[in-house]
Short mmCIF file of C-alpha atoms in Angstrom, two decimals:
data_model
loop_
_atom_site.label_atom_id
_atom_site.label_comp_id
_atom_site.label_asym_id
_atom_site.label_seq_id
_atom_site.Cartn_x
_atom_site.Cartn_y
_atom_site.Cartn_z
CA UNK A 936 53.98 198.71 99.48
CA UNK A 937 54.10 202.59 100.42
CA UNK A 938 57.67 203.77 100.15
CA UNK A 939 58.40 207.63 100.96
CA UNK A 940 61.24 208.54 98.38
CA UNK A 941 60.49 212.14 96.87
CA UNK A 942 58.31 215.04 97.74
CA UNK A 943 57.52 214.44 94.08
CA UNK A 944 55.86 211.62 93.88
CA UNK A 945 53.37 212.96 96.21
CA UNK A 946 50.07 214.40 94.42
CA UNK A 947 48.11 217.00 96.38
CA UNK A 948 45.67 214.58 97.95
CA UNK A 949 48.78 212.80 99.57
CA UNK A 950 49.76 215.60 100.58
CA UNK A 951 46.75 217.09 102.75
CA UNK A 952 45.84 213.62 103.70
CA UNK A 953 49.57 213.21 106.02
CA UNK A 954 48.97 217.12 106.64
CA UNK A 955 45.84 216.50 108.15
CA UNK A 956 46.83 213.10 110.32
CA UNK A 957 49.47 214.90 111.61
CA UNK A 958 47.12 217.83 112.64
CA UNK A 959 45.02 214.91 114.48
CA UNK A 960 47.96 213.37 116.18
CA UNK A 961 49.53 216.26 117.68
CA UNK A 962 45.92 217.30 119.24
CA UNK A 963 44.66 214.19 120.34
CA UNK A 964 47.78 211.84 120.02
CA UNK A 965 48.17 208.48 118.56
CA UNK A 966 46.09 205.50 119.44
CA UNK A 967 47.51 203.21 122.44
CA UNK A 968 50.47 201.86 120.81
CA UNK A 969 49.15 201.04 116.91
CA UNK A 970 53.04 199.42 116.00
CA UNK A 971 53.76 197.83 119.28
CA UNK A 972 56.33 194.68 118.24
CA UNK A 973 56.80 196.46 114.97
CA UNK A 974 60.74 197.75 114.39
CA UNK A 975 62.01 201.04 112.82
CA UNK A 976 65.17 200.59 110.92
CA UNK A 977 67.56 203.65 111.25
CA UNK A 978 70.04 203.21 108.71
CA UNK A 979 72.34 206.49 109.04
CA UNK A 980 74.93 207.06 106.61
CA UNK A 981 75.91 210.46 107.74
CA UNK A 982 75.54 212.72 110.96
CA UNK A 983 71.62 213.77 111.70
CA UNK A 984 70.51 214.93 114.72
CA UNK A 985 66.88 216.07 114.08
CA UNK A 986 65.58 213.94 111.41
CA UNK A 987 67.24 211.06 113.34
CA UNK A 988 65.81 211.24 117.04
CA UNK A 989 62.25 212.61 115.58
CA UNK A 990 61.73 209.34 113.92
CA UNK A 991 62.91 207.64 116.58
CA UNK A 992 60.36 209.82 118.85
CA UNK A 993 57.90 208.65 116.79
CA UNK A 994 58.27 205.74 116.22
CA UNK A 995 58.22 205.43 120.30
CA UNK A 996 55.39 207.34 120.89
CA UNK A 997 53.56 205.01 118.49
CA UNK A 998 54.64 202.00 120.82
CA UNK A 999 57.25 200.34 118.51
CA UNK A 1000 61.12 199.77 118.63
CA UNK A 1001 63.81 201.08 116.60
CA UNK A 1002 67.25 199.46 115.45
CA UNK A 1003 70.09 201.63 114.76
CA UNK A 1004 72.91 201.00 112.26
CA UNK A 1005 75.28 202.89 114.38
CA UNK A 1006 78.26 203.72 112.97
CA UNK A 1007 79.27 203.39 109.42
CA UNK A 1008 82.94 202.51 110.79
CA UNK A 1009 81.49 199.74 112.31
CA UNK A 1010 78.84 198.25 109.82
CA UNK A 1011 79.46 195.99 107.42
CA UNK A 1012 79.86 198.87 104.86
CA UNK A 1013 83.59 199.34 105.95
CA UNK A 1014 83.87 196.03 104.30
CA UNK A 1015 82.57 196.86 101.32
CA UNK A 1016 78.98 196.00 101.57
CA UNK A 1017 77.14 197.32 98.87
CA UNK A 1018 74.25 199.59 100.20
CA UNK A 1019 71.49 197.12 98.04
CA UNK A 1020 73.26 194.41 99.99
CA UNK A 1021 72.76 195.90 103.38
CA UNK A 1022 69.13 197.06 102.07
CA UNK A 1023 68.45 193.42 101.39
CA UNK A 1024 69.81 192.28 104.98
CA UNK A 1025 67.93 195.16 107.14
CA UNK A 1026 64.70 194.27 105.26
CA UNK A 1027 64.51 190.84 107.01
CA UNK A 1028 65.19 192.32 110.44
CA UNK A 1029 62.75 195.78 110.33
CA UNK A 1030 59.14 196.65 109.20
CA UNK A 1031 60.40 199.84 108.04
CA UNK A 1032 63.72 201.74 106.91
CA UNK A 1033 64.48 205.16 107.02
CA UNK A 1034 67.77 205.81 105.01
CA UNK A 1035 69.95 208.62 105.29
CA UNK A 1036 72.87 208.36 102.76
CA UNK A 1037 75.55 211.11 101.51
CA UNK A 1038 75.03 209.41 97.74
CA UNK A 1039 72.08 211.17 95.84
CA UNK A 1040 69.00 208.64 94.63
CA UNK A 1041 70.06 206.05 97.36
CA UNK A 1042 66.69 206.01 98.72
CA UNK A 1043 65.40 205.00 95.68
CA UNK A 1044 67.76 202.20 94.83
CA UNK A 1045 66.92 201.19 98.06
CA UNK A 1046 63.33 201.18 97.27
CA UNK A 1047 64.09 199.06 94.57
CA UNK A 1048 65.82 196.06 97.06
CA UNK A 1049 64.13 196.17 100.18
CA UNK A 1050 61.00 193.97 100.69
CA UNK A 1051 59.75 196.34 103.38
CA UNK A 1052 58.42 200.38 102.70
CA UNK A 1053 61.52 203.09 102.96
CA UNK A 1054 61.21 206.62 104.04
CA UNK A 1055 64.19 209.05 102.67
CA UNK A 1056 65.73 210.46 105.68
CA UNK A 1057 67.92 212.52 103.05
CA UNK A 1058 69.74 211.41 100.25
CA UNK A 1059 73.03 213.83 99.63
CA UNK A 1060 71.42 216.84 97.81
CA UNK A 1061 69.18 215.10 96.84
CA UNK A 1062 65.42 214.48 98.25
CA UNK A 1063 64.08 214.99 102.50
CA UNK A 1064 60.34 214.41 101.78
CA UNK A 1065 59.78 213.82 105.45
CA UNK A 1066 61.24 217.23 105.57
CA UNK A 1067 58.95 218.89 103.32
CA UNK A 1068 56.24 217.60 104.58
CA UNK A 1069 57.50 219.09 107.66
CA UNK A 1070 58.19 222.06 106.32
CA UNK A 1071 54.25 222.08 104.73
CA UNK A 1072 52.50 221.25 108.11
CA UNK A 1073 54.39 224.28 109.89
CA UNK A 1074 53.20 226.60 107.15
CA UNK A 1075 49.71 224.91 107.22
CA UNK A 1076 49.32 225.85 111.02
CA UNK A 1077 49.37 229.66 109.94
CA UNK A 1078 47.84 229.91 106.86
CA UNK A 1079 46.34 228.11 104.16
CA UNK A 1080 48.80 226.16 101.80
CA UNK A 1081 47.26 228.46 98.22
CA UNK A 1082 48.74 230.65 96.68
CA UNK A 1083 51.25 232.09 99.64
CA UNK A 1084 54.04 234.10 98.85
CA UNK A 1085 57.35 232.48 99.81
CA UNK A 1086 60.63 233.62 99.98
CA UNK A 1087 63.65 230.83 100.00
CA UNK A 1088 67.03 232.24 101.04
CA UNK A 1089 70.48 230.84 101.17
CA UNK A 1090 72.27 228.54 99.06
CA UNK A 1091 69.32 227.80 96.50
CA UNK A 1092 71.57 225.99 93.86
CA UNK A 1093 72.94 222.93 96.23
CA UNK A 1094 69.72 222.95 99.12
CA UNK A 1095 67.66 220.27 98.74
CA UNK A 1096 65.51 221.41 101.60
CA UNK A 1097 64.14 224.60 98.98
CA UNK A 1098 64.12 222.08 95.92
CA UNK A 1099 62.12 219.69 97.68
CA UNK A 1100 59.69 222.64 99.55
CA UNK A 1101 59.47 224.19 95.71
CA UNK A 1102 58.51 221.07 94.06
CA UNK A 1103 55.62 220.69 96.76
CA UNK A 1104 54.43 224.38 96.91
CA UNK A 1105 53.74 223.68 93.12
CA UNK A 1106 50.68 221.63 93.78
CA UNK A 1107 49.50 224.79 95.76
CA UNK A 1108 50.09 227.22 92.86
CA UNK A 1109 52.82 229.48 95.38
CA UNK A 1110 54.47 232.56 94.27
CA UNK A 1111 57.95 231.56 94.70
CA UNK A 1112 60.82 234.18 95.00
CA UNK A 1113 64.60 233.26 94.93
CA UNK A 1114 66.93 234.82 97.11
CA UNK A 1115 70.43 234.46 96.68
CA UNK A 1116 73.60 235.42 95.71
CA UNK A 1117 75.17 234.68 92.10
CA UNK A 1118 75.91 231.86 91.13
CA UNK A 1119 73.78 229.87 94.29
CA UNK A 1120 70.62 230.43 92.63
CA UNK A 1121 67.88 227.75 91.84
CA UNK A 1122 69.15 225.42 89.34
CA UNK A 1123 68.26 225.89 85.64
CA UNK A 1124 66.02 222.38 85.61
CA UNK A 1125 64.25 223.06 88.76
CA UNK A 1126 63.17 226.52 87.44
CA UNK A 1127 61.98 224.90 84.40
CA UNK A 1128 60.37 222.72 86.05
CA UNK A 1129 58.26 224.94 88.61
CA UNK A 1130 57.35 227.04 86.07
CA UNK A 1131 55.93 224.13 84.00
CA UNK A 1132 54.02 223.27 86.73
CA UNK A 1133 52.22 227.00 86.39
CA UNK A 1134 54.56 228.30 89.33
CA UNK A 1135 55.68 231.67 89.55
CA UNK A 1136 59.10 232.06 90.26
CA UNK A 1137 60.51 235.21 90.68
CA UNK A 1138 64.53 235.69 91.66
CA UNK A 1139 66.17 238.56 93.56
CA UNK A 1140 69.56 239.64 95.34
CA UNK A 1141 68.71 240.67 98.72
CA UNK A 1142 65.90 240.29 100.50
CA UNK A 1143 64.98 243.77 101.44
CA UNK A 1144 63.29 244.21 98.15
CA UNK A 1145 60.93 241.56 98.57
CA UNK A 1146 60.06 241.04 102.56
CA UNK A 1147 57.65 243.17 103.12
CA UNK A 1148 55.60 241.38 100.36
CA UNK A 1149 55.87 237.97 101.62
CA UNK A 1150 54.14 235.56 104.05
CA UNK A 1151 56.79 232.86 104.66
CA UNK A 1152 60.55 233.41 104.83
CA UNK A 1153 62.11 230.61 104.24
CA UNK A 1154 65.99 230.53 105.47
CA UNK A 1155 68.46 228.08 105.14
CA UNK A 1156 72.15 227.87 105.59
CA UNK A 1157 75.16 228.55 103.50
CA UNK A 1158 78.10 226.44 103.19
CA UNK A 1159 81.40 227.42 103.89
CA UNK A 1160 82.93 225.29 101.27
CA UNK A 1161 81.02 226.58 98.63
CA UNK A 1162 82.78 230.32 98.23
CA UNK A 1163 86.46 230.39 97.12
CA UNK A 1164 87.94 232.15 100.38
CA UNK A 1165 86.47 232.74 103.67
CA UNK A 1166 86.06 236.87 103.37
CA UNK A 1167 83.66 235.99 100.64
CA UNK A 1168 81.52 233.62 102.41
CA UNK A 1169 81.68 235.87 105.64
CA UNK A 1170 80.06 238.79 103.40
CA UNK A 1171 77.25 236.88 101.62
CA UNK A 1172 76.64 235.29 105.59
CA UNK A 1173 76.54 238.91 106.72
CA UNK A 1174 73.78 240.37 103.90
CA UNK A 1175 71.61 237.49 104.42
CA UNK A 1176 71.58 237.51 107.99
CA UNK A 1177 68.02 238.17 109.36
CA UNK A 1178 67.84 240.92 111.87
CA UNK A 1179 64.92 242.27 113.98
CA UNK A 1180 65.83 244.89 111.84
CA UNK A 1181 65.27 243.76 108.70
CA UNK A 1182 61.92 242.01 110.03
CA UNK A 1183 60.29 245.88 110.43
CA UNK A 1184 57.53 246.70 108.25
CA UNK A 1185 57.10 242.78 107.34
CA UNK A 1186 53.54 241.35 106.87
CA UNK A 1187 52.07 240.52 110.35
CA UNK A 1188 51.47 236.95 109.79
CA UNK A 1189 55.01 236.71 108.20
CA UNK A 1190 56.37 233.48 109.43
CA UNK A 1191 59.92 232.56 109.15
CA UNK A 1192 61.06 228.85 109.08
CA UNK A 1193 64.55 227.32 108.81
CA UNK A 1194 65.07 223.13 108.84
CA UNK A 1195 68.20 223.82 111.32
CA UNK A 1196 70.84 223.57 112.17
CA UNK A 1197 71.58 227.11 111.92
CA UNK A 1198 74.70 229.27 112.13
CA UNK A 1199 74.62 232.88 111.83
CA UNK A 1200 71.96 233.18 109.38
CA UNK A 1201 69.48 234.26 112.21
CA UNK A 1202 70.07 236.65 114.82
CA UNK A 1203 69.18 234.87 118.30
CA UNK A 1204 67.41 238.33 119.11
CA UNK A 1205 64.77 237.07 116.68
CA UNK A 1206 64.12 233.83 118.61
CA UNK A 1207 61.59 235.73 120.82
CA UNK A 1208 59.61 237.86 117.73
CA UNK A 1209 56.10 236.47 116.95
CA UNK A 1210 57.10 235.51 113.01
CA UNK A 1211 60.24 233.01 114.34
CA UNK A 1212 58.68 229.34 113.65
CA UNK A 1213 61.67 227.17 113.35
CA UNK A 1214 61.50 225.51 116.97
CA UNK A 1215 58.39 225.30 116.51
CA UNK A 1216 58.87 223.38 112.78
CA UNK A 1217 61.61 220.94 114.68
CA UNK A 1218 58.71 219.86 117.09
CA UNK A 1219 56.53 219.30 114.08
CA UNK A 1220 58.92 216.68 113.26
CA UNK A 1221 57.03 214.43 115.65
CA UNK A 1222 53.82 214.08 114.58
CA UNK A 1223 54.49 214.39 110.64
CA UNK A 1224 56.90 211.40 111.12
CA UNK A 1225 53.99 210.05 112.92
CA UNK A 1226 51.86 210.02 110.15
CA UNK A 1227 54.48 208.66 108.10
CA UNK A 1228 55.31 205.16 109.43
CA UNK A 1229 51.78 204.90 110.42
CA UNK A 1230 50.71 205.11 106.70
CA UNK A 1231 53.56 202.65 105.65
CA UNK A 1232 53.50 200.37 108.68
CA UNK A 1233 49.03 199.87 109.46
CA UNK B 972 68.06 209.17 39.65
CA UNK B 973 67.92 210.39 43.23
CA UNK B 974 70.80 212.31 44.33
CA UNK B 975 71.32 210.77 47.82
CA UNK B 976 71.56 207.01 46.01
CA UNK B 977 73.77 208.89 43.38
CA UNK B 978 76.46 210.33 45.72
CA UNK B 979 76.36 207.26 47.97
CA UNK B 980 76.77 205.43 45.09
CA UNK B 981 79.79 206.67 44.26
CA UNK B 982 81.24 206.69 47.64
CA UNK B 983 79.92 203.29 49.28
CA UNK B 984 79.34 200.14 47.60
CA UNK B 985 75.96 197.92 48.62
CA UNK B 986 76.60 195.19 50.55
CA UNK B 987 75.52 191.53 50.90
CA UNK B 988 74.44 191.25 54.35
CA UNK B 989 74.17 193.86 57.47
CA UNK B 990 72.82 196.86 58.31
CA UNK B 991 72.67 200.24 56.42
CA UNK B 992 72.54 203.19 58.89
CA UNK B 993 71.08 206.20 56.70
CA UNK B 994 70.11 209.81 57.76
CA UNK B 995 72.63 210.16 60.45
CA UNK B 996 73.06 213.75 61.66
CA UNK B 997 75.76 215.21 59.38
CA UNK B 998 78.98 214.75 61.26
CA UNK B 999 77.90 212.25 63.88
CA UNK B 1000 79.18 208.77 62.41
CA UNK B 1001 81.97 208.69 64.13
CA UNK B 1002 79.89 208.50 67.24
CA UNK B 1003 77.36 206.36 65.88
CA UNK B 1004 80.49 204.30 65.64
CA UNK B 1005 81.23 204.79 68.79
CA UNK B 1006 77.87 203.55 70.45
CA UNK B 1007 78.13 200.59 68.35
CA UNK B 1008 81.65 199.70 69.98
CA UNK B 1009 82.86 199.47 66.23
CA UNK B 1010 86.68 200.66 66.44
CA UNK B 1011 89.38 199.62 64.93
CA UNK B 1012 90.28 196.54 66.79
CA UNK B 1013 87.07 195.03 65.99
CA UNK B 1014 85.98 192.74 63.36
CA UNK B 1015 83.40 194.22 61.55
CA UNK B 1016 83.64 195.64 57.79
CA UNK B 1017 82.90 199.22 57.22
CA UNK B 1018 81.69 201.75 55.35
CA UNK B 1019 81.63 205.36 56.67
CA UNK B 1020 80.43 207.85 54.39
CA UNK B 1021 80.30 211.84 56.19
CA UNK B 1022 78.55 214.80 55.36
CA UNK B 1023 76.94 213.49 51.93
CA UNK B 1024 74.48 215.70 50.23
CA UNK B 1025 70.59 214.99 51.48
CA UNK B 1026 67.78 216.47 50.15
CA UNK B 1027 66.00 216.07 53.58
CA UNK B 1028 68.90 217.00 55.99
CA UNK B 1029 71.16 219.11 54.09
CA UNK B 1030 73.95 216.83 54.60
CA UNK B 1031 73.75 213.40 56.45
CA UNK B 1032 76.30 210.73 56.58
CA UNK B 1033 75.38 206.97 56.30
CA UNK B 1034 77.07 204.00 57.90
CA UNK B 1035 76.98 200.29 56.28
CA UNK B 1036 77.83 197.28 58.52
CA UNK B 1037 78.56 194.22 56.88
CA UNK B 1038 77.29 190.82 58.88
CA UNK B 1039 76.03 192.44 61.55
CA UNK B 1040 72.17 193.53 62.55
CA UNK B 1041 71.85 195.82 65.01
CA UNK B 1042 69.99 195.05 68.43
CA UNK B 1043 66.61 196.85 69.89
CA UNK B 1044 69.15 198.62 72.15
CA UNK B 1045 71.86 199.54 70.01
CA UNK B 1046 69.14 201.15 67.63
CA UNK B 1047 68.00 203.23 71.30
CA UNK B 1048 71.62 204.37 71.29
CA UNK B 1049 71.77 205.84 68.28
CA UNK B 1050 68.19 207.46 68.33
CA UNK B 1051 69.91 209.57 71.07
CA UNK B 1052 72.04 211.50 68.88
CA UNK B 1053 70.80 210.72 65.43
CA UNK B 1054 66.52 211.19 65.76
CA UNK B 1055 66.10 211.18 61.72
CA UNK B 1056 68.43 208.19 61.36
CA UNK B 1057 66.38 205.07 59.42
CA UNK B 1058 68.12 201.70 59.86
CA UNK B 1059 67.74 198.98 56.71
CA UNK B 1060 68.67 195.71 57.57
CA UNK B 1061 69.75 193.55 54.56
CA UNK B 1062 70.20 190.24 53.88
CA UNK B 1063 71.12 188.79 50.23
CA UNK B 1064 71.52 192.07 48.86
CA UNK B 1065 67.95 193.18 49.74
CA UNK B 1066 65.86 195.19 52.36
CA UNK B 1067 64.21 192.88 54.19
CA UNK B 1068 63.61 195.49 57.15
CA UNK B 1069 63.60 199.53 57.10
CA UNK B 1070 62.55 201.25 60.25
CA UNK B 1071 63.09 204.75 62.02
CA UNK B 1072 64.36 205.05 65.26
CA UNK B 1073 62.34 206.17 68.26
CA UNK B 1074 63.68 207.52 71.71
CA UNK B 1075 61.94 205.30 74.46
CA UNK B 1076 60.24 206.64 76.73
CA UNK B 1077 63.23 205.34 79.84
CA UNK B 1078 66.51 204.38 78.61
CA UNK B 1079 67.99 201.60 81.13
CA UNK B 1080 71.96 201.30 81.26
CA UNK B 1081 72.56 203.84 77.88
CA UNK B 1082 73.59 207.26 79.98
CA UNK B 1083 76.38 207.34 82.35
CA UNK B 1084 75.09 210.09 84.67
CA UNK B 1085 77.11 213.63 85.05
CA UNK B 1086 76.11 213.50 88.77
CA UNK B 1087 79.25 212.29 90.50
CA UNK B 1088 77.41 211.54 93.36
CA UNK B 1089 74.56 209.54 91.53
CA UNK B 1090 74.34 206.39 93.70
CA UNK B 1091 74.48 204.88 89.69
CA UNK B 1092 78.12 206.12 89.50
CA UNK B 1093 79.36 203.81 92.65
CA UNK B 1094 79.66 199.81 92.82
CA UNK B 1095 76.07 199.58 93.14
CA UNK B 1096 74.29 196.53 90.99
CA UNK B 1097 72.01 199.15 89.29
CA UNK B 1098 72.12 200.46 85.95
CA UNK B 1099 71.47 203.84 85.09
CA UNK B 1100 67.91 204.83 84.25
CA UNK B 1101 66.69 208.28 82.99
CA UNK B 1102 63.45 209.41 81.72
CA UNK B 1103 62.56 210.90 78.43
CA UNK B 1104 60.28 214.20 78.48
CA UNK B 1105 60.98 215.76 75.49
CA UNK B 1106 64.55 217.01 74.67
CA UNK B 1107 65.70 216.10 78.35
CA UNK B 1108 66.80 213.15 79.99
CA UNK B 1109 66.05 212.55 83.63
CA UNK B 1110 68.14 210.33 85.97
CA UNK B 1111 65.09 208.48 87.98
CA UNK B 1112 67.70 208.10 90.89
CA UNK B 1113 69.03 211.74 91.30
CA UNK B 1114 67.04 213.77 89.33
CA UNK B 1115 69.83 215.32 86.76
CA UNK B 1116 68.96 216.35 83.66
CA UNK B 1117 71.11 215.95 80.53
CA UNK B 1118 69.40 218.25 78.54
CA UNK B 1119 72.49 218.64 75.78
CA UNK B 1120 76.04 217.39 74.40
CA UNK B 1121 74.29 213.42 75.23
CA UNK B 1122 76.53 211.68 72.87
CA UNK B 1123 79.42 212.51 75.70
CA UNK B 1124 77.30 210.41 78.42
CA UNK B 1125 76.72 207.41 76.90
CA UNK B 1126 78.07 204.21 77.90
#
């Protein structure tokens, strides 16, 4: 049984192979409904909006049904359920789970109790593979996955969206440059780690000295309740913040992604410049998710 | 004579039955204490001896427990914090079993996890399970890495 837990336990093969049935599905489509009468279990532990209704999307397009927890508030959880419990219940009444869960490694427990596959819809700051792969495809539509130079920016110590993305972009030997303020840098154990996977990682503070160099931008948001008063976080916000101005001089195949929501870290002005690719990244949602439950599900 | 048999000689006597705990890491019997649940409420009879001179480690201590052998993972426990340790197990006055002790290669239920929001730190019916590469430990559930100060997380 197929379970989707970590970006990690994905070799490169994997990798290309969901890359590539994605590619086929959003050209030609799936076949007429391959999981008619099958059931996607959305089990939701904390607000989504994208990751949420793109599974369900797909699972829809692909002819199937989905069942949603709804609340936590009014699940059994509120009772006291433990989540292996509820694991163990959902399995008898879905072909598939996707889990979303503010409690880091509860995909994999739940891996380890349900008797049908599990996709991680995002497990606290933890692992988003589904994300990732996302994330992979978008880049994949520009340019080839080797060797690219990417630039992650925001909060680079707590986002799981740039651990995951970095753990993947090792199996394509990336140049990987950190940018981010002190003390939100990568973590200690994920830098080891990239670099002894033979990637090189490279960490600035701002990202003029590095833009024009790169061919993915890589954005993500920082959180409020992670700087000790609000003038701080409002300053960091403001020197990250990409402007049309800062884009000028940049590569011109630069793309620039963000997994959304954003705040303020993009300008709305550069909605409309060829490099923005984040809309475009929430559609790929679809068909990666697509290729998902049809791998765990035919 | 050897001077490690000579000083512990002098400081511990041999004893009938149990298991002899040598090479310990200077300084860490206490905690190989600890890990053992051996305080003093329990049972068990004694011997502590700290910071003894060792012509391998410098200084090692060694801790003898009378009428007790220790279990496969008890022996884990201690190979944590104390890598060099060898454990003798002795019955009638003699070693009838002397062995090293090796760090597994996944240690199931030893570590409490620093991650406070490790789904192994709620009411979960999963023990905690980390990986072994080298001189870290890897929670298999959230990814942290203990990678010093381990005596403090174990259970």
């Amino acid at each position: 049984m197929r379970h989707y837990i970590s970006i990690r336990d994905l070799d490169r093969n994997q990798i290309d192979h969901l890359i590539d049935r994605a590619a086929r599905i959003a050209v030609y489509g799936a076949d007429a409904q391959p999981l008619k009468r099958k059931i996607l279990g959305l089990l939701f532990f904390e607000p989504s909006t994208r990751t949420r209704m793109s599974f369900e999307s797909a699972m829809l397009r692909l002819g199937g049904s989905c069942m949603n927890l709804g609340g936590v508030e009014v699940s059994s959880m509120a009772k006291g359920e433990t989540l292996a419990d509820t694991i163990r219940v959902v399995s008898g009444y879905a072909d598939t789970i996707v889990l979303r869960h503010p409690k880091v490694g509860a995909a994999r427990l739940a891996s380890e109790f349900a008797d049908v596959p599990v996709i991680n819809g995002g497990d606290g700051a933890g692992q988003h593979p589904s994300q990732t792969l996302i994330d992979l495809y978008t880049i994949h539509q520009s340019m080839p996955l080797d060797r690219i130079k990417i630039g992650l920016v925001g909060d680079l110590m707590y986002g799981r969206t740039t651990h995951s993305l970095a753990y993947a972009l090792t199996r394509y030997n990336a140049e990987i440059h950190a940018i981010s303020p002190k003390g939100l840098g990568l973590p200690e154990s994920l830098k080891h780690d990239l670099r002894e996977a033979g990637c090189e990682v490279i960490e600035h503070d701002s990202i003029e000295e590095i833009i024009r160099d790169l061919d993915v931008l890589y954005v993500t948001r920082f959180q409020r309740e992670r700087f000790p008063d609000p003038a701080s976080f409002f300053d960091v916000a403001a020197s990250y913040r990409i402007t049309p101005s800062l884009l000028q001089g940049v590569k011109d195949n630069l793309i620039l992604l963000h997994p959304l929501p954003r705040v303020d870290e993009i300008d709305p002005a550069v909605d409309s410049l060829p490099y923005a690719r984040y809309f475009q990244q929430a559609r790929n949602g679809v068909p990666v998710r697509m290729a998902m439950l049809l791998e765990v599900m035919q | 004579m050897n001077s490690d048999k000579y000083q512990e000689g002098l400081l511990i006597s041999a004893i009938q039955n149990g298991t002899v705990i040598d090479h310990i890491t200077g300084g860490e019997a206490l905690i190989v204490l600890r890990i053992l649940g051996i305080t003093g409420s329990t049972n068990e009879c004694v011997s502590v001896a700290t910071n003894v001179v060792s012509s391998a480690l410098g200084r090692k201590d060694v801790v003898k427990i009378e009428n007790r052998e220790l279990k496969d993972e008890e022996v884990d426990r201690i190979a944590l914090i104390a890598p060099k340790a060898t454990i003798n197990i002795i019955r009638e006055r003699r070693v009838v079993e002397k062995k090293g002790v090796d760090i597994p290669d996944t240690l199931i239920g030893v570590l409490r996890c620093p991650n406070p929001c490790c789904i192994t730190n709620t009411n979960e019916p999963v023990s905690s399970r980390f990986s072994v590469q080298g001189k870290r430990l890897i929670c298999d559930y959230c990814d942290t890495v203990i990678g010093s100060d381990i005596s403090s997380h174990i259970i």
